[in-house]
Amino acid sequence: MSDKSETFGEYLQGNGVSRRDFLKFCGMMAATLALPTRYVETIANALASAGARLPIIWLEFQDCTGDSESFLRAAPRSDPLQSNLTDPGVTDLLLDFLSLDYHETVMTPAGAAAEKSLADAMAKYAGQYICVIEGSIPTAQNGAFCTIHGHTALSIARQVTAKAKATVALGTCAWDGGLAAAAPNPTKAVGVKQAVPGVQNLINLPGCPSNVVNLVATLVYYITFKTLPDLDSERRPLYAYGSVIHETCERHPHYLAKEFVQNWGDDAHRQGWCLFKMGCKGPVTRTNCNQVKWIDGTSWPVQAGHGCVGCAAANFWDDLTPIYKSLPPES
Ligand code: SF4
Ligand code: F3S
């Protein structure tokens, strides 16, 4: 954890991060945010001089903890081949530098002490903190299906978002209810936008789980420009959700040439042809998996040989299943 008086630049220096690696990280952020390269220096200057830590209150409701897992494993390096688990990268250090004041899954306090931590963080940073919500919010029976220390997720979400500077709905469950909201949806689970109508400064980062690179890029954008990135009509950042995966997929030339995998393990599969006929939902899924990738930028589902199941698309559990059923040809 950092000394609160130091800048992020000083914090990086103290952790042995070179200027070169820092600039590589800023370059990666500019590329993720689809900003011209001239913004690398703008991001570097803003991050290096960032001093006051950005308080974050992380709420976890009806979920599988996948987004927390993605967050805790954040370690994208500029050179994935040099990555190792004991060498903290700039992403780790940035997340460490930010002030995660409340996160039920990873914080030390429990029970009444955890409740106090939440109340204290909300009071101390009212109007300044970022609220991150992971998981869906059940609304049946006044939200009784998910309660924490006697309070429903519904009431906690409404209270905490009301005093937040911005709210991030992280992952598909927080976006539209996700798996818990799939038919028959016995708990009447919904995402943040429906559970807290009119929530201020909401930003949705769907994905199952959401890619931590997009969370970090959004925070970097916010620290640099003091505002949220441009959003689409679903309040998703355009830099990440502005186009469907299909358009920039490395297998797209095979799609255009009608070169399709017909069976798992066939010659076409071994040659990396298009997975459309194996049920790939890339043509209807808006996100940037193929650009930011996963596992320290190593790979992504289609590169690994499996179709996209559409985990960042709306209602994908109901609308895009069965997983291996192909989309209609005209899509
Ligand atoms: Fe890539 Fe899937 Fe589109 Fe084929 S259908 S080009 S594998 S995204
Ligand atoms: Fe999800 Fe498709 Fe990306 S399955 S992880 S949106 S490639």
PDB file of C-alpha atoms in Angstrom, residues 125-323:
ATOM      1  CA  TYR A 125     -15.392  10.256   0.716  1.00  0.00           C
ATOM      2  CA  ALA A 126     -18.986  11.292   0.033  1.00  0.00           C
ATOM      3  CA  GLY A 127     -19.240  12.568  -3.521  1.00  0.00           C
ATOM      4  CA  GLN A 128     -15.648  11.543  -4.297  1.00  0.00           C
ATOM      5  CA  TYR A 129     -15.553   7.766  -4.450  1.00  0.00           C
ATOM      6  CA  ILE A 130     -16.080   5.418  -7.374  1.00  0.00           C
ATOM      7  CA  CYS A 131     -18.622   2.699  -6.610  1.00  0.00           C
ATOM      8  CA  VAL A 132     -17.876  -0.574  -8.400  1.00  0.00           C
ATOM      9  CA  ILE A 133     -20.739  -3.075  -8.409  1.00  0.00           C
ATOM     10  CA  GLU A 134     -20.176  -6.734  -9.267  1.00  0.00           C
ATOM     11  CA  GLY A 135     -23.080  -9.139  -9.535  1.00  0.00           C
ATOM     12  CA  SER A 136     -26.781  -8.859 -10.168  1.00  0.00           C
ATOM     13  CA  ILE A 137     -29.317  -7.412  -7.756  1.00  0.00           C
ATOM     14  CA  PRO A 138     -32.406  -9.488  -6.926  1.00  0.00           C
ATOM     15  CA  THR A 139     -35.613  -7.494  -6.675  1.00  0.00           C
ATOM     16  CA  ALA A 140     -38.208 -10.204  -5.835  1.00  0.00           C
ATOM     17  CA  GLN A 141     -39.614  -9.977  -2.321  1.00  0.00           C
ATOM     18  CA  ASN A 142     -38.035  -6.562  -1.842  1.00  0.00           C
ATOM     19  CA  GLY A 143     -34.610  -7.953  -2.564  1.00  0.00           C
ATOM     20  CA  ALA A 144     -34.610 -10.528   0.241  1.00  0.00           C
ATOM     21  CA  PHE A 145     -32.687 -13.088  -1.857  1.00  0.00           C
ATOM     22  CA  CYS A 146     -29.384 -11.282  -1.318  1.00  0.00           C
ATOM     23  CA  THR A 147     -28.802  -9.650   2.040  1.00  0.00           C
ATOM     24  CA  ILE A 148     -25.591  -8.581   3.714  1.00  0.00           C
ATOM     25  CA  HIS A 149     -25.636  -7.986   7.445  1.00  0.00           C
ATOM     26  CA  GLY A 150     -29.391  -7.628   7.311  1.00  0.00           C
ATOM     27  CA  HIS A 151     -29.468  -5.157   4.414  1.00  0.00           C
ATOM     28  CA  THR A 152     -30.653  -6.106   0.957  1.00  0.00           C
ATOM     29  CA  ALA A 153     -28.312  -5.716  -2.005  1.00  0.00           C
ATOM     30  CA  LEU A 154     -31.019  -3.489  -3.465  1.00  0.00           C
ATOM     31  CA  SER A 155     -30.916  -1.050  -0.553  1.00  0.00           C
ATOM     32  CA  ILE A 156     -27.112  -1.111  -0.314  1.00  0.00           C
ATOM     33  CA  ALA A 157     -26.738  -0.391  -4.032  1.00  0.00           C
ATOM     34  CA  ARG A 158     -29.154   2.517  -3.828  1.00  0.00           C
ATOM     35  CA  GLN A 159     -27.462   4.008  -0.760  1.00  0.00           C
ATOM     36  CA  VAL A 160     -23.886   3.656  -1.940  1.00  0.00           C
ATOM     37  CA  THR A 161     -24.444   4.825  -5.523  1.00  0.00           C
ATOM     38  CA  ALA A 162     -26.338   7.890  -4.271  1.00  0.00           C
ATOM     39  CA  LYS A 163     -23.138   9.333  -2.796  1.00  0.00           C
ATOM     40  CA  ALA A 164     -20.730   8.125  -5.471  1.00  0.00           C
ATOM     41  CA  LYS A 165     -18.989  10.342  -7.979  1.00  0.00           C
ATOM     42  CA  ALA A 166     -19.477   7.591 -10.556  1.00  0.00           C
ATOM     43  CA  THR A 167     -20.649   3.979 -10.571  1.00  0.00           C
ATOM     44  CA  VAL A 168     -19.091   1.170 -12.568  1.00  0.00           C
ATOM     45  CA  ALA A 169     -21.339  -1.832 -13.247  1.00  0.00           C
ATOM     46  CA  LEU A 170     -18.580  -4.399 -13.672  1.00  0.00           C
ATOM     47  CA  GLY A 171     -19.408  -7.568 -15.545  1.00  0.00           C
ATOM     48  CA  THR A 172     -22.494  -8.832 -17.301  1.00  0.00           C
ATOM     49  CA  CYS A 173     -24.437  -9.593 -14.098  1.00  0.00           C
ATOM     50  CA  ALA A 174     -24.128  -5.984 -12.911  1.00  0.00           C
ATOM     51  CA  TRP A 175     -25.043  -4.813 -16.400  1.00  0.00           C
ATOM     52  CA  ASP A 176     -28.240  -6.710 -17.139  1.00  0.00           C
ATOM     53  CA  GLY A 177     -28.573  -9.386 -14.461  1.00  0.00           C
ATOM     54  CA  GLY A 178     -26.442 -11.973 -16.265  1.00  0.00           C
ATOM     55  CA  LEU A 179     -26.859 -15.639 -15.434  1.00  0.00           C
ATOM     56  CA  ALA A 180     -29.093 -15.031 -12.414  1.00  0.00           C
ATOM     57  CA  ALA A 181     -31.517 -13.143 -14.661  1.00  0.00           C
ATOM     58  CA  ALA A 182     -31.753 -15.958 -17.215  1.00  0.00           C
ATOM     59  CA  ALA A 183     -35.227 -17.493 -17.510  1.00  0.00           C
ATOM     60  CA  PRO A 184     -37.023 -18.227 -15.274  1.00  0.00           C
ATOM     61  CA  ASN A 185     -35.157 -15.667 -13.131  1.00  0.00           C
ATOM     62  CA  PRO A 186     -36.664 -16.752  -9.793  1.00  0.00           C
ATOM     63  CA  THR A 187     -35.109 -13.866  -7.835  1.00  0.00           C
ATOM     64  CA  LYS A 188     -36.079 -11.263 -10.436  1.00  0.00           C
ATOM     65  CA  ALA A 189     -32.424 -10.317 -10.732  1.00  0.00           C
ATOM     66  CA  VAL A 190     -31.528  -7.169 -12.651  1.00  0.00           C
ATOM     67  CA  GLY A 191     -28.472  -5.051 -13.331  1.00  0.00           C
ATOM     68  CA  VAL A 192     -27.586  -1.731 -11.720  1.00  0.00           C
ATOM     69  CA  LYS A 193     -29.312   0.388 -14.378  1.00  0.00           C
ATOM     70  CA  GLN A 194     -32.667  -1.253 -13.540  1.00  0.00           C
ATOM     71  CA  ALA A 195     -32.137  -1.618  -9.788  1.00  0.00           C
ATOM     72  CA  VAL A 196     -31.118   2.003  -9.358  1.00  0.00           C
ATOM     73  CA  PRO A 197     -33.030   3.974 -11.998  1.00  0.00           C
ATOM     74  CA  GLY A 198     -31.406   7.310 -12.745  1.00  0.00           C
ATOM     75  CA  VAL A 199     -28.099   6.383 -11.115  1.00  0.00           C
ATOM     76  CA  GLN A 200     -25.649   9.205 -11.798  1.00  0.00           C
ATOM     77  CA  ASN A 201     -22.558   8.745 -13.957  1.00  0.00           C
ATOM     78  CA  LEU A 202     -23.100   5.051 -14.581  1.00  0.00           C
ATOM     79  CA  ILE A 203     -20.609   3.233 -16.764  1.00  0.00           C
ATOM     80  CA  ASN A 204     -21.246  -0.354 -17.836  1.00  0.00           C
ATOM     81  CA  LEU A 205     -18.360  -2.747 -18.468  1.00  0.00           C
ATOM     82  CA  PRO A 206     -20.101  -6.022 -19.417  1.00  0.00           C
ATOM     83  CA  GLY A 207     -18.271  -9.293 -19.886  1.00  0.00           C
ATOM     84  CA  CYS A 208     -18.289 -12.595 -18.059  1.00  0.00           C
ATOM     85  CA  PRO A 209     -15.999 -11.653 -16.476  1.00  0.00           C
ATOM     86  CA  SER A 210     -15.285  -8.071 -17.413  1.00  0.00           C
ATOM     87  CA  ASN A 211     -11.729  -7.615 -18.653  1.00  0.00           C
ATOM     88  CA  VAL A 212      -9.718  -5.761 -16.010  1.00  0.00           C
ATOM     89  CA  VAL A 213      -7.831  -3.925 -18.757  1.00  0.00           C
ATOM     90  CA  ASN A 214     -11.036  -2.037 -19.542  1.00  0.00           C
ATOM     91  CA  LEU A 215     -11.570  -1.178 -15.884  1.00  0.00           C
ATOM     92  CA  VAL A 216      -8.004   0.092 -15.616  1.00  0.00           C
ATOM     93  CA  ALA A 217      -8.285   2.023 -18.903  1.00  0.00           C
ATOM     94  CA  THR A 218     -11.489   3.664 -17.691  1.00  0.00           C
ATOM     95  CA  LEU A 219      -9.823   4.675 -14.422  1.00  0.00           C
ATOM     96  CA  VAL A 220      -6.764   5.957 -16.300  1.00  0.00           C
ATOM     97  CA  TYR A 221      -9.022   7.990 -18.579  1.00  0.00           C
ATOM     98  CA  TYR A 222     -10.831   9.402 -15.570  1.00  0.00           C
ATOM     99  CA  ILE A 223      -7.579  10.308 -13.774  1.00  0.00           C
ATOM    100  CA  THR A 224      -6.168  11.902 -16.944  1.00  0.00           C
ATOM    101  CA  PHE A 225      -9.166  13.827 -18.242  1.00  0.00           C
ATOM    102  CA  LYS A 226     -11.289  14.149 -15.065  1.00  0.00           C
ATOM    103  CA  THR A 227     -14.337  12.860 -16.871  1.00  0.00           C
ATOM    104  CA  LEU A 228     -15.743   9.578 -18.150  1.00  0.00           C
ATOM    105  CA  PRO A 229     -14.833   8.328 -21.620  1.00  0.00           C
ATOM    106  CA  ASP A 230     -17.396   8.640 -24.409  1.00  0.00           C
ATOM    107  CA  LEU A 231     -20.229   6.154 -23.937  1.00  0.00           C
ATOM    108  CA  ASP A 232     -22.754   4.498 -26.221  1.00  0.00           C
ATOM    109  CA  SER A 233     -26.515   4.498 -25.636  1.00  0.00           C
ATOM    110  CA  GLU A 234     -26.068   1.566 -23.193  1.00  0.00           C
ATOM    111  CA  ARG A 235     -23.492   3.599 -21.248  1.00  0.00           C
ATOM    112  CA  ARG A 236     -20.629   1.346 -22.340  1.00  0.00           C
ATOM    113  CA  PRO A 237     -17.342   3.058 -23.267  1.00  0.00           C
ATOM    114  CA  LEU A 238     -17.041   3.346 -27.018  1.00  0.00           C
ATOM    115  CA  TYR A 239     -13.329   2.586 -26.964  1.00  0.00           C
ATOM    116  CA  ALA A 240     -14.133  -0.956 -25.773  1.00  0.00           C
ATOM    117  CA  TYR A 241     -17.667  -1.637 -27.013  1.00  0.00           C
ATOM    118  CA  GLY A 242     -17.813   0.494 -30.162  1.00  0.00           C
ATOM    119  CA  SER A 243     -17.723  -2.395 -32.618  1.00  0.00           C
ATOM    120  CA  VAL A 244     -18.404  -6.109 -32.803  1.00  0.00           C
ATOM    121  CA  ILE A 245     -15.512  -8.536 -32.339  1.00  0.00           C
ATOM    122  CA  HIS A 246     -16.156 -10.005 -35.783  1.00  0.00           C
ATOM    123  CA  GLU A 247     -15.031  -6.850 -37.620  1.00  0.00           C
ATOM    124  CA  THR A 248     -11.454  -7.027 -36.367  1.00  0.00           C
ATOM    125  CA  CYS A 249     -11.176 -10.753 -35.665  1.00  0.00           C
ATOM    126  CA  GLU A 250      -8.017 -12.328 -37.051  1.00  0.00           C
ATOM    127  CA  ARG A 251     -10.199 -15.079 -38.583  1.00  0.00           C
ATOM    128  CA  HIS A 252     -12.398 -12.596 -40.433  1.00  0.00           C
ATOM    129  CA  PRO A 253     -10.607 -13.096 -43.768  1.00  0.00           C
ATOM    130  CA  HIS A 254     -11.583 -16.783 -43.522  1.00  0.00           C
ATOM    131  CA  TYR A 255     -15.195 -15.763 -42.842  1.00  0.00           C
ATOM    132  CA  LEU A 256     -15.200 -13.630 -45.985  1.00  0.00           C
ATOM    133  CA  ALA A 257     -13.643 -16.480 -47.960  1.00  0.00           C
ATOM    134  CA  LYS A 258     -16.298 -18.848 -46.567  1.00  0.00           C
ATOM    135  CA  GLU A 259     -13.592 -20.961 -44.942  1.00  0.00           C
ATOM    136  CA  PHE A 260     -15.285 -22.447 -41.919  1.00  0.00           C
ATOM    137  CA  VAL A 261     -14.427 -24.977 -39.246  1.00  0.00           C
ATOM    138  CA  GLN A 262     -17.037 -27.752 -39.571  1.00  0.00           C
ATOM    139  CA  ASN A 263     -15.925 -30.038 -36.747  1.00  0.00           C
ATOM    140  CA  TRP A 264     -13.686 -29.646 -33.725  1.00  0.00           C
ATOM    141  CA  GLY A 265     -10.205 -30.806 -34.621  1.00  0.00           C
ATOM    142  CA  ASP A 266     -10.720 -30.902 -38.367  1.00  0.00           C
ATOM    143  CA  ASP A 267      -8.109 -29.501 -40.767  1.00  0.00           C
ATOM    144  CA  ALA A 268      -9.897 -26.161 -40.913  1.00  0.00           C
ATOM    145  CA  HIS A 269      -9.792 -25.937 -37.121  1.00  0.00           C
ATOM    146  CA  ARG A 270      -6.089 -26.718 -37.087  1.00  0.00           C
ATOM    147  CA  GLN A 271      -5.501 -24.039 -39.713  1.00  0.00           C
ATOM    148  CA  GLY A 272      -7.337 -21.363 -37.729  1.00  0.00           C
ATOM    149  CA  TRP A 273     -10.339 -20.881 -40.004  1.00  0.00           C
ATOM    150  CA  CYS A 274     -13.539 -19.124 -38.991  1.00  0.00           C
ATOM    151  CA  LEU A 275     -15.581 -20.566 -36.094  1.00  0.00           C
ATOM    152  CA  PHE A 276     -18.943 -19.178 -37.240  1.00  0.00           C
ATOM    153  CA  LYS A 277     -20.406 -22.623 -37.922  1.00  0.00           C
ATOM    154  CA  MET A 278     -19.211 -23.816 -34.517  1.00  0.00           C
ATOM    155  CA  GLY A 279     -21.459 -21.245 -32.869  1.00  0.00           C
ATOM    156  CA  CYS A 280     -19.180 -18.198 -32.609  1.00  0.00           C
ATOM    157  CA  LYS A 281     -21.175 -15.140 -31.487  1.00  0.00           C
ATOM    158  CA  GLY A 282     -18.480 -12.641 -32.473  1.00  0.00           C
ATOM    159  CA  PRO A 283     -20.729 -11.137 -35.181  1.00  0.00           C
ATOM    160  CA  VAL A 284     -23.191  -9.832 -32.547  1.00  0.00           C
ATOM    161  CA  THR A 285     -20.900  -9.191 -29.584  1.00  0.00           C
ATOM    162  CA  ARG A 286     -19.561  -5.707 -29.009  1.00  0.00           C
ATOM    163  CA  THR A 287     -16.311  -5.710 -27.057  1.00  0.00           C
ATOM    164  CA  ASN A 288     -12.550  -5.559 -27.545  1.00  0.00           C
ATOM    165  CA  CYS A 289     -11.408  -9.034 -26.392  1.00  0.00           C
ATOM    166  CA  ASN A 290      -9.432  -9.555 -29.570  1.00  0.00           C
ATOM    167  CA  GLN A 291      -7.478  -6.351 -28.942  1.00  0.00           C
ATOM    168  CA  VAL A 292      -6.779  -6.348 -25.183  1.00  0.00           C
ATOM    169  CA  LYS A 293      -6.923 -10.150 -24.864  1.00  0.00           C
ATOM    170  CA  TRP A 294      -6.673 -12.108 -21.599  1.00  0.00           C
ATOM    171  CA  ILE A 295      -4.004 -13.713 -19.403  1.00  0.00           C
ATOM    172  CA  ASP A 296      -1.525 -10.868 -19.546  1.00  0.00           C
ATOM    173  CA  GLY A 297      -2.459 -10.179 -23.141  1.00  0.00           C
ATOM    174  CA  THR A 298      -1.586 -13.718 -24.190  1.00  0.00           C
ATOM    175  CA  SER A 299      -4.708 -14.893 -25.990  1.00  0.00           C
ATOM    176  CA  TRP A 300      -8.486 -14.698 -26.263  1.00  0.00           C
ATOM    177  CA  PRO A 301     -11.188 -17.331 -26.875  1.00  0.00           C
ATOM    178  CA  VAL A 302     -11.142 -17.306 -30.695  1.00  0.00           C
ATOM    179  CA  GLN A 303      -7.338 -17.277 -30.813  1.00  0.00           C
ATOM    180  CA  ALA A 304      -7.423 -20.290 -28.499  1.00  0.00           C
ATOM    181  CA  GLY A 305      -9.670 -22.098 -30.975  1.00  0.00           C
ATOM    182  CA  HIS A 306     -13.124 -21.669 -29.379  1.00  0.00           C
ATOM    183  CA  GLY A 307     -15.891 -19.424 -30.626  1.00  0.00           C
ATOM    184  CA  CYS A 308     -16.955 -16.337 -28.701  1.00  0.00           C
ATOM    185  CA  VAL A 309     -20.028 -17.262 -26.644  1.00  0.00           C
ATOM    186  CA  GLY A 310     -21.134 -13.625 -26.523  1.00  0.00           C
ATOM    187  CA  CYS A 311     -20.547 -13.134 -22.826  1.00  0.00           C
ATOM    188  CA  ALA A 312     -20.489  -9.340 -23.174  1.00  0.00           C
ATOM    189  CA  ALA A 313     -23.742  -9.242 -25.168  1.00  0.00           C
ATOM    190  CA  ALA A 314     -27.157  -8.446 -23.702  1.00  0.00           C
ATOM    191  CA  ASN A 315     -29.156 -11.399 -22.341  1.00  0.00           C
ATOM    192  CA  PHE A 316     -26.615 -13.788 -23.770  1.00  0.00           C
ATOM    193  CA  TRP A 317     -27.621 -16.697 -21.534  1.00  0.00           C
ATOM    194  CA  ASP A 318     -31.126 -16.604 -23.001  1.00  0.00           C
ATOM    195  CA  ASP A 319     -30.606 -15.105 -26.449  1.00  0.00           C
ATOM    196  CA  LEU A 320     -27.271 -16.573 -27.601  1.00  0.00           C
ATOM    197  CA  THR A 321     -27.573 -20.153 -26.425  1.00  0.00           C
ATOM    198  CA  PRO A 322     -27.118 -23.015 -27.171  1.00  0.00           C
ATOM    199  CA  ILE A 323     -23.458 -22.072 -27.195  1.00  0.00           C
TER     200      ILE A 323
END
